[in-house]
Short mmCIF file of C-alpha atoms in Angstrom, two decimals:
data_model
loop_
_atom_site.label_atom_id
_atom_site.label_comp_id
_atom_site.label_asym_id
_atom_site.label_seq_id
_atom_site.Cartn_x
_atom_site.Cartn_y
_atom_site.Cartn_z
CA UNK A 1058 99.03 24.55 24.10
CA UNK A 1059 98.73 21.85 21.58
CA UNK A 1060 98.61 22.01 17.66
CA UNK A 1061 96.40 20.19 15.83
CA UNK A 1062 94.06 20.38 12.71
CA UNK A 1063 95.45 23.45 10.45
CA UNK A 1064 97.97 24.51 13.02
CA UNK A 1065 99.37 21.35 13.12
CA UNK A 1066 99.58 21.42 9.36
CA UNK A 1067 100.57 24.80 8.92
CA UNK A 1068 103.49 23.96 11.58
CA UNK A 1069 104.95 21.30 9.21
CA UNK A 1070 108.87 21.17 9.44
CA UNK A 1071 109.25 18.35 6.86
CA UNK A 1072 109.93 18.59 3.67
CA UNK A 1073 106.96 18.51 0.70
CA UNK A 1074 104.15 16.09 2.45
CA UNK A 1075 105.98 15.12 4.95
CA UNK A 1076 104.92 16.47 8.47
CA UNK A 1077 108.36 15.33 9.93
CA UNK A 1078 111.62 14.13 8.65
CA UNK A 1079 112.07 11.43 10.11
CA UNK A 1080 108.69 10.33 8.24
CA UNK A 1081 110.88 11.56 4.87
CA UNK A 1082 113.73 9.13 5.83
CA UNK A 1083 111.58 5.83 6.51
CA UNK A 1084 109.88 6.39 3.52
CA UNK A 1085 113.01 6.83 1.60
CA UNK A 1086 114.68 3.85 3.06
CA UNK A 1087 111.14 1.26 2.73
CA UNK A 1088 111.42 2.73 -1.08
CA UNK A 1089 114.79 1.56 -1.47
CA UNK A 1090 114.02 -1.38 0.15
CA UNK A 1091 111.28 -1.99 -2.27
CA UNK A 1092 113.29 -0.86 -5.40
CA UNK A 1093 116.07 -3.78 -4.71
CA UNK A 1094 113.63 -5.97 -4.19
CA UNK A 1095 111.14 -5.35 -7.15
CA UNK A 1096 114.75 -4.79 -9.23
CA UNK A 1097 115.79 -8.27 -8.41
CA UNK A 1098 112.65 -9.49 -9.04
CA UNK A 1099 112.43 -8.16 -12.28
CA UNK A 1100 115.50 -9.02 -13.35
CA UNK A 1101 114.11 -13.09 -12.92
CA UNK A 1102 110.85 -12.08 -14.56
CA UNK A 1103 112.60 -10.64 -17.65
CA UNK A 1104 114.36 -14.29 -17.55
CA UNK A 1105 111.20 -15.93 -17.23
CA UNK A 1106 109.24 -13.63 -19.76
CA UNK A 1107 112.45 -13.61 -22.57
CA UNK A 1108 112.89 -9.77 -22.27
CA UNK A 1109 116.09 -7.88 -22.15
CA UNK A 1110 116.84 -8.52 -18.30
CA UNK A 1111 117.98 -4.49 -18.43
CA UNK A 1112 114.36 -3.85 -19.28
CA UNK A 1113 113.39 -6.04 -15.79
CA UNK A 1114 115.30 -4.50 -14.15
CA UNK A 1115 113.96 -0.70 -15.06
CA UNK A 1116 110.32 -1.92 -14.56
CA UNK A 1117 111.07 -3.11 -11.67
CA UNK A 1118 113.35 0.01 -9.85
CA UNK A 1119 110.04 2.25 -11.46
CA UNK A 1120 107.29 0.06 -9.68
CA UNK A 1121 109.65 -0.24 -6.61
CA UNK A 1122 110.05 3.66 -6.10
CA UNK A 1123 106.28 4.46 -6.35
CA UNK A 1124 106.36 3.36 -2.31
CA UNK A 1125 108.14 6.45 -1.78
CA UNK A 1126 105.05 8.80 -2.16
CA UNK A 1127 103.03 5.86 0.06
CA UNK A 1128 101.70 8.81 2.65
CA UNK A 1129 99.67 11.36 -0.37
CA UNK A 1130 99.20 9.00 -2.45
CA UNK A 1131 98.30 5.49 -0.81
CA UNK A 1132 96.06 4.57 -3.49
CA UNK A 1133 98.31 4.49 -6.06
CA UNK A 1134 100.79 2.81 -4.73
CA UNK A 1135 98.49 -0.21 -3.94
CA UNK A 1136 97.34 0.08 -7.59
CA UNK A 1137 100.91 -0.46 -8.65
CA UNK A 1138 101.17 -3.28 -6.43
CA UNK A 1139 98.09 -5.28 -7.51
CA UNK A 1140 99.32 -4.34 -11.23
CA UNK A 1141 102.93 -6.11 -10.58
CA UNK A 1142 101.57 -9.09 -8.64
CA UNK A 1143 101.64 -11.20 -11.86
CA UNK A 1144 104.90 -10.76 -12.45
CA UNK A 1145 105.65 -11.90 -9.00
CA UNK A 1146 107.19 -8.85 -7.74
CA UNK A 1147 106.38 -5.63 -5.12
CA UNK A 1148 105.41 -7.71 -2.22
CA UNK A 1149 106.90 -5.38 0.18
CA UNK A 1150 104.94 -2.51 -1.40
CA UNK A 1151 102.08 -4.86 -1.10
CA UNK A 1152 102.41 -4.88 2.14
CA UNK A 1153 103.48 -1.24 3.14
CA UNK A 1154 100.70 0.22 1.03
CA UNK A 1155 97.64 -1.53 1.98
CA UNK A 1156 98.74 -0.90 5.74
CA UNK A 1157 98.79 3.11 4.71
CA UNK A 1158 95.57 2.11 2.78
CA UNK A 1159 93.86 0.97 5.83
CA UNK A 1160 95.32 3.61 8.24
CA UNK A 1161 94.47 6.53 5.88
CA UNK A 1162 91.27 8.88 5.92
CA UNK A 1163 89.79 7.55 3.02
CA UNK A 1164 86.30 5.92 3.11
CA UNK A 1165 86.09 2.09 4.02
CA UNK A 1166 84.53 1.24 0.94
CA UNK A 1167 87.63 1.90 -0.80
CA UNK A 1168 89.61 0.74 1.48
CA UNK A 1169 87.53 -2.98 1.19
CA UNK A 1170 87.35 -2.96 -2.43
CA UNK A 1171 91.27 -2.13 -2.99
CA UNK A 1172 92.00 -5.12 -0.01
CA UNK A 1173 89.81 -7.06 -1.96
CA UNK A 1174 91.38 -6.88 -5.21
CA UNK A 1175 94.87 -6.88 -3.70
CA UNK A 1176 93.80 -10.59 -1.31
CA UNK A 1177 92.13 -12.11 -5.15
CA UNK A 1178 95.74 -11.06 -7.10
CA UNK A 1179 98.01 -12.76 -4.43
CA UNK A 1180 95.48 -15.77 -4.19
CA UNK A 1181 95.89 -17.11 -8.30
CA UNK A 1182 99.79 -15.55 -7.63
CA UNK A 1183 100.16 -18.15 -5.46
CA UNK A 1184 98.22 -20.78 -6.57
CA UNK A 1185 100.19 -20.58 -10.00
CA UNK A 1186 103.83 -20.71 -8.31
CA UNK A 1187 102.81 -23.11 -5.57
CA UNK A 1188 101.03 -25.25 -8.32
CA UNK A 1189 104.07 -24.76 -10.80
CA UNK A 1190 106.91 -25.88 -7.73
CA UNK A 1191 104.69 -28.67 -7.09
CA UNK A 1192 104.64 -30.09 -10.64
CA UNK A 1193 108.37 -29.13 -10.90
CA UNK A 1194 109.57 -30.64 -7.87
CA UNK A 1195 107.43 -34.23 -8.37
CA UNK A 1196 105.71 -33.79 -4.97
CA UNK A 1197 102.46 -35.31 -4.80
CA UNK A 1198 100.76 -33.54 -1.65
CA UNK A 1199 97.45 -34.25 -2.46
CA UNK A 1200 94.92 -31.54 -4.69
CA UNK A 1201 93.76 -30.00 -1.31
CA UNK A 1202 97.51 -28.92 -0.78
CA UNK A 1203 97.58 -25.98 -3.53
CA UNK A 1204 94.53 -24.18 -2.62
CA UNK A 1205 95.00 -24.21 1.08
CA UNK A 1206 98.47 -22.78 0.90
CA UNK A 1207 97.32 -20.54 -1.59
CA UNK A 1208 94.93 -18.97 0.56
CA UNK A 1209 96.67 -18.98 3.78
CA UNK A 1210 99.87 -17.32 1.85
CA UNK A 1211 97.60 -14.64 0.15
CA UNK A 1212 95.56 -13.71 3.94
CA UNK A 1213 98.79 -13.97 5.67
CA UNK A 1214 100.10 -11.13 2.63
CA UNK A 1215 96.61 -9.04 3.68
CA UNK A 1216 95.64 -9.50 6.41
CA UNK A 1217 97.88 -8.48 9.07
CA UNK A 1218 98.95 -5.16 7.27
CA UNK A 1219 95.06 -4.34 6.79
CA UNK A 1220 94.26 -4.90 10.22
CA UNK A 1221 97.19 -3.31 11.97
CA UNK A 1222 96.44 -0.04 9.33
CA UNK A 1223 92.94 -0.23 10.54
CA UNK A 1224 93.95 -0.20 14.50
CA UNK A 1225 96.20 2.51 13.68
CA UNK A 1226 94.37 4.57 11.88
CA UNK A 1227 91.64 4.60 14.31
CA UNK A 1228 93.42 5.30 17.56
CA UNK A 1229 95.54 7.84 15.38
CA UNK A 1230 91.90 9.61 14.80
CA UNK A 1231 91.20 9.17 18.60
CA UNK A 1232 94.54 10.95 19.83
CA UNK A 1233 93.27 13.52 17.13
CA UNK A 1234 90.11 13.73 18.39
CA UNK A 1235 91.87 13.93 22.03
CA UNK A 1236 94.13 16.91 21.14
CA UNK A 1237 90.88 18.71 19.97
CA UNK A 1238 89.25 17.93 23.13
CA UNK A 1239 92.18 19.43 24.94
CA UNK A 1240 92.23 22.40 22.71
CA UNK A 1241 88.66 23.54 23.10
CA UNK A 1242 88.97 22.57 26.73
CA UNK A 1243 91.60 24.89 26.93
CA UNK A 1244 89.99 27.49 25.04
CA UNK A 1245 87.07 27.64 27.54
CA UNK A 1246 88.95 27.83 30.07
CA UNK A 1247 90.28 30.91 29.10
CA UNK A 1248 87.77 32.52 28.35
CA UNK A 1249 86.08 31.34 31.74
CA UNK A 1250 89.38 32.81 33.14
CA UNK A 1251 88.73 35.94 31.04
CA UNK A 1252 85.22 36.14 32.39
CA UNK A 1253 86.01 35.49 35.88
CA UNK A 1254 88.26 38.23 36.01
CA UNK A 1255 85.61 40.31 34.82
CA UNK A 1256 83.35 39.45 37.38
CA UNK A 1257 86.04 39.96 39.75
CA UNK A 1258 86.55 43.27 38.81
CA UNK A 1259 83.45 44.17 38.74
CA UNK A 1260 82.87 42.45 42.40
CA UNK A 1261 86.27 44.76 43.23
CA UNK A 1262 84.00 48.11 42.25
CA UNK A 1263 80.82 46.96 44.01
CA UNK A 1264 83.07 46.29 47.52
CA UNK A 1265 84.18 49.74 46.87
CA UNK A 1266 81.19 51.35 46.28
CA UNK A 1267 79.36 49.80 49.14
CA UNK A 1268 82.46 50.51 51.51
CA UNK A 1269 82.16 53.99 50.47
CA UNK A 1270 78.40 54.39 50.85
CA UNK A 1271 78.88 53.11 53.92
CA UNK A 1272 81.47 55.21 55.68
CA UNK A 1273 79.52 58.22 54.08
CA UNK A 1274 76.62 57.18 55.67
CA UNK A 1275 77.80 56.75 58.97
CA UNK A 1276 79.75 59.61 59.27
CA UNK A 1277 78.52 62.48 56.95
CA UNK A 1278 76.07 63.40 58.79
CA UNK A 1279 77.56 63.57 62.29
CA UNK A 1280 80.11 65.23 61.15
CA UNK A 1281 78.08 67.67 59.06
CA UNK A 1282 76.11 68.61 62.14
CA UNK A 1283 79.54 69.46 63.97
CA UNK A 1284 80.17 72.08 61.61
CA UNK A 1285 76.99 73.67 62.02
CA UNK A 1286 77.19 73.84 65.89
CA UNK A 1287 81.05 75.29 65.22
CA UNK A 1288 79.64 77.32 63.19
CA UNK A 1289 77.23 78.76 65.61
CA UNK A 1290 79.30 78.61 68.45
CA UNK A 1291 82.00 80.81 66.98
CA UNK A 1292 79.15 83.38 65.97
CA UNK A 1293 77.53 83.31 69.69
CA UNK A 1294 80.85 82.51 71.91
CA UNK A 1295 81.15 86.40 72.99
CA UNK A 1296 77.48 87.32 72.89
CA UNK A 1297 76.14 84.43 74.61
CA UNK A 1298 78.55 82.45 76.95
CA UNK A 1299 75.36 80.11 77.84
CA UNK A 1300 74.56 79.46 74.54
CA UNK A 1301 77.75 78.51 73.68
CA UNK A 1302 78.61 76.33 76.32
CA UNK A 1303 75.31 74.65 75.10
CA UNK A 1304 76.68 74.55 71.50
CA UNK A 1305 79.84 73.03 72.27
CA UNK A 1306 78.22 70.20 74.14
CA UNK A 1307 75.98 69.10 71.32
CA UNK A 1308 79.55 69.52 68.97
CA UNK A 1309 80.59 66.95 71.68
CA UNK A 1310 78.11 64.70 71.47
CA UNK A 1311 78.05 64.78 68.06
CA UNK A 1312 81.48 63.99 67.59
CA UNK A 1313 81.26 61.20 70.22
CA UNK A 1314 78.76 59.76 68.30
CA UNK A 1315 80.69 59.64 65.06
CA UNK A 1316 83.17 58.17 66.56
CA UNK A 1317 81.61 55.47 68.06
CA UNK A 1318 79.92 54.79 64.83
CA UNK A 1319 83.41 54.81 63.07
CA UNK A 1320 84.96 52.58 65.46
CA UNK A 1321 82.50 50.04 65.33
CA UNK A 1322 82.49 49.73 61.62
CA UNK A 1323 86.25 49.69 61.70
CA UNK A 1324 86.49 47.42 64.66
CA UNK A 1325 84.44 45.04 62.28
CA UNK A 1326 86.84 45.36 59.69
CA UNK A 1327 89.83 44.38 61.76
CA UNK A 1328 88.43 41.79 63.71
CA UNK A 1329 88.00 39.83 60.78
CA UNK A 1330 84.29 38.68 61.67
CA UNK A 1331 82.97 39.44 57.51
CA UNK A 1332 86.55 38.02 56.49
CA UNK A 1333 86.36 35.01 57.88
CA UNK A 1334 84.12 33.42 55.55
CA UNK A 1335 87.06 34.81 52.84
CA UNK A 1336 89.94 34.28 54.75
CA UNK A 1337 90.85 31.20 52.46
CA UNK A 1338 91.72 33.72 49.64
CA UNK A 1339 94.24 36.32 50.07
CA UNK A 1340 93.89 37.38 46.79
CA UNK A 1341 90.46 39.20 47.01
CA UNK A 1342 90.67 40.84 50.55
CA UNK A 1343 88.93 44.04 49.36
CA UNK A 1344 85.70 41.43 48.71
CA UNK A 1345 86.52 40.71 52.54
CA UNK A 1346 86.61 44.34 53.11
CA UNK A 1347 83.37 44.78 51.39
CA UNK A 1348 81.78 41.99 53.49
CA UNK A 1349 82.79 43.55 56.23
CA UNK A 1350 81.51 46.75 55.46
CA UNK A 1351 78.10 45.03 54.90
CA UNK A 1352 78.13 43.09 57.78
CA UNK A 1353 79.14 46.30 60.15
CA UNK A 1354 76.44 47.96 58.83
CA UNK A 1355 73.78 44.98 59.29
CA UNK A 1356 75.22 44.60 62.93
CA UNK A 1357 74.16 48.17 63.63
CA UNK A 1358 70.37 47.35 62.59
CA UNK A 1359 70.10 44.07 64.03
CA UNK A 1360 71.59 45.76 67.76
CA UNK A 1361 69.00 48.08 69.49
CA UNK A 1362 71.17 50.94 68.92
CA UNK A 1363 71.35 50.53 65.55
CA UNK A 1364 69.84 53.27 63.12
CA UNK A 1365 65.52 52.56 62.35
CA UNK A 1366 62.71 54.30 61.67
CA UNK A 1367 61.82 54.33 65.34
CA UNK A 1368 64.91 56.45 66.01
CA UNK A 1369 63.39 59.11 63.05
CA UNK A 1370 62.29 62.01 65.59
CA UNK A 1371 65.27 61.63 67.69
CA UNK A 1372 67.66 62.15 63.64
CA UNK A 1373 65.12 65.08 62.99
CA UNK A 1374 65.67 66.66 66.29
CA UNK A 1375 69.09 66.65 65.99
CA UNK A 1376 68.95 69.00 62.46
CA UNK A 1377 66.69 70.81 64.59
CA UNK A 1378 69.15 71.20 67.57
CA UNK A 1379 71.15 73.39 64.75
CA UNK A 1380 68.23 75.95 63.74
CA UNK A 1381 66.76 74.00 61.31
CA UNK A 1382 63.01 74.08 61.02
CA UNK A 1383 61.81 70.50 59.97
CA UNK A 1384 58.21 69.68 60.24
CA UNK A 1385 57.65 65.57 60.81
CA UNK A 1386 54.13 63.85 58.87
CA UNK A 1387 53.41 60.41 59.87
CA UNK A 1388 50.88 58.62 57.69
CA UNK A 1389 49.51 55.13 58.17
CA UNK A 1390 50.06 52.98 61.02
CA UNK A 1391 53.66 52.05 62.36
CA UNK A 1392 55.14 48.48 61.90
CA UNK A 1393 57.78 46.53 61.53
CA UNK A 1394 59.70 46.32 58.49
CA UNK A 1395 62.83 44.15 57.36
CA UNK A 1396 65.83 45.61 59.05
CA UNK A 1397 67.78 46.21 55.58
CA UNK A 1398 64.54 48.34 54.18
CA UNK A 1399 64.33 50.21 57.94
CA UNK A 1400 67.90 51.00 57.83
CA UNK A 1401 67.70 52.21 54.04
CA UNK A 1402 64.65 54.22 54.60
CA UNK A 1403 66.26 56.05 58.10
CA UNK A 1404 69.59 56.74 55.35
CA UNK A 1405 67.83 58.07 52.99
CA UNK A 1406 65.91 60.92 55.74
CA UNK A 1407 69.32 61.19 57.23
CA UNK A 1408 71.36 61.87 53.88
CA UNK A 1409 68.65 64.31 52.47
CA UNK A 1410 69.01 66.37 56.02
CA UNK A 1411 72.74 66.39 55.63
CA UNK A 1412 72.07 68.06 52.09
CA UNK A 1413 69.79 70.31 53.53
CA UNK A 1414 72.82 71.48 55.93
CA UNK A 1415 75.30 71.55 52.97
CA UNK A 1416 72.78 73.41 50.22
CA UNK A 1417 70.03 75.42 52.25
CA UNK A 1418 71.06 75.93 55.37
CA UNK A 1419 68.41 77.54 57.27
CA UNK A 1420 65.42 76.60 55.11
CA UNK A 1421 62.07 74.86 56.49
CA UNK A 1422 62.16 71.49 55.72
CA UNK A 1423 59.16 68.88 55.51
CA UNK A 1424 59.78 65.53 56.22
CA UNK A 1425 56.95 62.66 55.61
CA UNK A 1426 56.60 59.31 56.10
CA UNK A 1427 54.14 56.70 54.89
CA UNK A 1428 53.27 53.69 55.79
CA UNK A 1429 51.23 52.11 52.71
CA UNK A 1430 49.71 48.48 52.83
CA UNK A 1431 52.54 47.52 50.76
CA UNK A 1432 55.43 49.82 50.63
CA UNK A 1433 57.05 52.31 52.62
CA UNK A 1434 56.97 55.95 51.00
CA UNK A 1435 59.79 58.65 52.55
CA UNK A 1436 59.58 62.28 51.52
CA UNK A 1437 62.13 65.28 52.37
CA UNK A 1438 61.84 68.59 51.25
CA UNK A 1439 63.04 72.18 51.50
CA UNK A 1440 61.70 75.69 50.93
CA UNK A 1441 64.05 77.97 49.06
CA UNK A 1442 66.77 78.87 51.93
CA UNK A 1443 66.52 82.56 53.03
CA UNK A 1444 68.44 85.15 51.48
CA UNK A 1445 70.80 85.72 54.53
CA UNK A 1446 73.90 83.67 53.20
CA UNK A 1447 74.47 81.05 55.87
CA UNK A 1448 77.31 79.20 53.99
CA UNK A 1449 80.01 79.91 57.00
CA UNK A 1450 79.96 76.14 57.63
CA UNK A 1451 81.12 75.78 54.39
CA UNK A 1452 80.36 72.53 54.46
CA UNK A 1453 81.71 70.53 51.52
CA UNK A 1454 80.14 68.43 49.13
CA UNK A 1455 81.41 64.91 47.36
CA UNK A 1456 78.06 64.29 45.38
CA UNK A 1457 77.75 60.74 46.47
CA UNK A 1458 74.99 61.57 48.90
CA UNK A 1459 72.16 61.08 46.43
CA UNK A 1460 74.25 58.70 44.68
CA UNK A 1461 74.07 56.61 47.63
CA UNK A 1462 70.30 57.11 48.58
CA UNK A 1463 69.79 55.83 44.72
CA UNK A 1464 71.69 52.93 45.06
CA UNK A 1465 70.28 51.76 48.39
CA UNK A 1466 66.86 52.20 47.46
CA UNK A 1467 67.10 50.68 43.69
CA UNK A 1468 69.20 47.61 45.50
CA UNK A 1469 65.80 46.20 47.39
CA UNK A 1470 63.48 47.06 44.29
CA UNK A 1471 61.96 50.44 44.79
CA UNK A 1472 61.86 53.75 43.35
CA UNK A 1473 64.29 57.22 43.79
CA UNK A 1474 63.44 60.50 42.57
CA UNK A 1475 65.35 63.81 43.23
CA UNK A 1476 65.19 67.09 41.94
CA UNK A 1477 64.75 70.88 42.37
CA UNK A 1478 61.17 72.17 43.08
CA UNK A 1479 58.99 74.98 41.21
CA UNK A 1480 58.86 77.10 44.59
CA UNK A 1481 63.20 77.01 44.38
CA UNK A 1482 63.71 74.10 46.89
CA UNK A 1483 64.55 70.97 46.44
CA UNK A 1484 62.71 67.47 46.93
CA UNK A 1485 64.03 63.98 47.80
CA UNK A 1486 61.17 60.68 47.59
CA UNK A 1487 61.95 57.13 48.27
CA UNK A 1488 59.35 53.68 47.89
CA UNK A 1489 60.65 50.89 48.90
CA UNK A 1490 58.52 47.83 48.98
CA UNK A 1491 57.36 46.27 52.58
CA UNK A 1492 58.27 42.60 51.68
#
């Protein structure tokens, strides 16, 4: 990840202000530079100006070292430069410091007014020496001469520096404004990472829950019937021999039937026809799974032998195959209903029989069924299960059958309720919406 802003400056190997040390050592070396040049220089103006030439050359080694400090303080070191200028020294420094000038931060007001004042001190620089060789040497170039060299030599002295600073400072600010670009990128991608794998998760726990729901559905209730008709062919195998041939054929049947139920959703599973659409991604295959699962149990609504309300009585006779009393209402007139609410609705009569089995065996049970102008309205309960224990099925319980039945019915908008009764039964209603 990159570093910029405060962690760039809080990442600083250099020493004092310097970010790196190689910046330390150029500055040290264009100081030196400038101190042997403004010392040299001083040591011709003390000639010039009748001072102690020791005294130039101080002054000038003084104003010469300000360059080193050229990166905090940029400013001031083209304030020392404009200051020297009449005594014809600290051109380098000119130079460095208005190109640190111009590439700095600092507001381009400043920045003009300090070029300004630097371009107007080299100008009458330069006009005096030119115009002071040209009456020592004897030349006679003409009086257009002076000024026009003047000029050129003082924008040639600004110029370039100030526009090279400028360039420099603004790409400088683009590459920083690039790095932050990259940084926040960065950072949102993480976090969409972060969030992604949330989702995923989450997605991992619905696939699960559905697979389960589904197998439970499938199978639950097959199976739960099985163990009824054991249970009632190992009371009745000596007594009645008929009986009990009759018992083990419906335990046949019955187990047939879960079977082929089981196989087909499994056969789905392995044939890949809901992972196909994921194949692409090996790392989810439980979301292929879950697909799957979904697309199994669509397959055995949108096939004729898949579970509807049609196929209600034939469910209801089955419980009643076992012993079980259960009285069928019909209000309304029959019709036909999306195949995801017909399948939910024949679950959730299915599941509440099952619990009937595993809770009350033996009790009457009511079962009604409404079809409203726009909803569906489902309805199973049980009268308080006789005081004979019946529990030699001992049929065991998960508690995701109501669970399930809530999660179906909530998943296509409608309304679950469960709960014991007042009479000591216990009472399972369902509305799903009809669109």
């Amino acid at each position: 990840m990159t570093t910029t802003g405060e962690d760039h400056a809080a990442a600083r190997p250099g020493p004092w202000w310097w970010d790196r040390w190689r910046s330390a050592v150029l500055d040290a070396s264009l100081a030196l530079a400038s101190v042997v040049e403004c010392g040299a220089e001083g040591y011709r103006f003390a000639g010039d100006a009748g001072i102690p030439s020791a005294a130039g050359i101080v002054f000038g080694v003084l104003a010469g070292s300000v360059l080193l400090v050229r990166r905090k303080w940029p400013i001031a070191v083209v304030l020392v430069s404009i200051a020297i200028t009449p005594a014809q020294m600290g051109y380098l420094m000119a130079i460095v410091g208005l190109y640190t000038l111009a590439a700095s931060e600092l507001p381009r007001r400043i920045i003009g007014s300090l070029a300004g004042m630097s371009l107007v001190g080299q100008l009458i620089v330069m006009f005096v020496r030119i115009r002071q060789g040209t009456t020592r040497g004897g030349w006679e170039l003409g009086d257009w001469f002076v000024p026009f060299a003047a000029i050129t030599i003082a924008i040639g002295l600004t110029a370039p520096p100030l526009l090279l600073g400028l360039y420099v400072g603004a790409r400088r600010r683009l590459m920083e404004s690039l790095r932050e670009r990259a940084d926040s990128l960065e950072r949102e991608l993480q976090l969409l990472a972060e969030r992604a794998e949330e989702r995923a998760e989450w997605a991992r726990g619905e696939e699960r829950t559905r697979i389960a729901r589904e197998m439970h559905d499938v199978v639950a209730h097959r199976v739960s019937l099985m163990v009824v008709h054991a249970a009632a062919l190992q009371a009745v195998a000596r007594k009645d021999p008929e009986k009990a041939v009759k018992n083990a054929a419906l335990v046949g049947d019955m187990g047939r039937q879960a079977l082929t139920e089981l196989r087909e959703m499994l056969g789905v599973l392995r044939s890949g026809e809901g992972v196909r659409s994921v194949r692409s991604s090996d790392s989810v295959p439980l979301a292929a799974v879950g697909f799957a699962a979904a697309a199994a149990a669509s397959r055995a609504v949108d096939e004729s032998d898949g579970p509807c309300l049609s196929e209600l009585e034939e469910l209801i006779g089955q419980s009643a195959a076992t012993g079980m009393v259960v009285d069928l209402t019909i209000d309304g007139d029959a019709r036909d209903y999306g195949a995801d609410i017909e399948q939910t609705a024949y679950r959730v009569v299915q599941e509440a029989l099952t619990n009937v089995h595993k809770h009350a065996a033996g009790a009457k049970t009511h079962v009604r069924l409404a079809h409203r102008v726009s909803e569906i309205a489902m309805q199973v309960e049980n009268e308080p299960p006789p005081e004979v224990s019946t529990a030699s099925a001992r049929l065991p319980s998960g508690g995701n059958g109501l669970v399930g039945m809530k999660e179906r019915v909530v998943a296509l908008g409608g309304v679950f309720v469960s709960g014991p009764t007042d009479a000591g039964g216990f009472r399972v209603s369902a509305v799903i919406p009809a669109a």
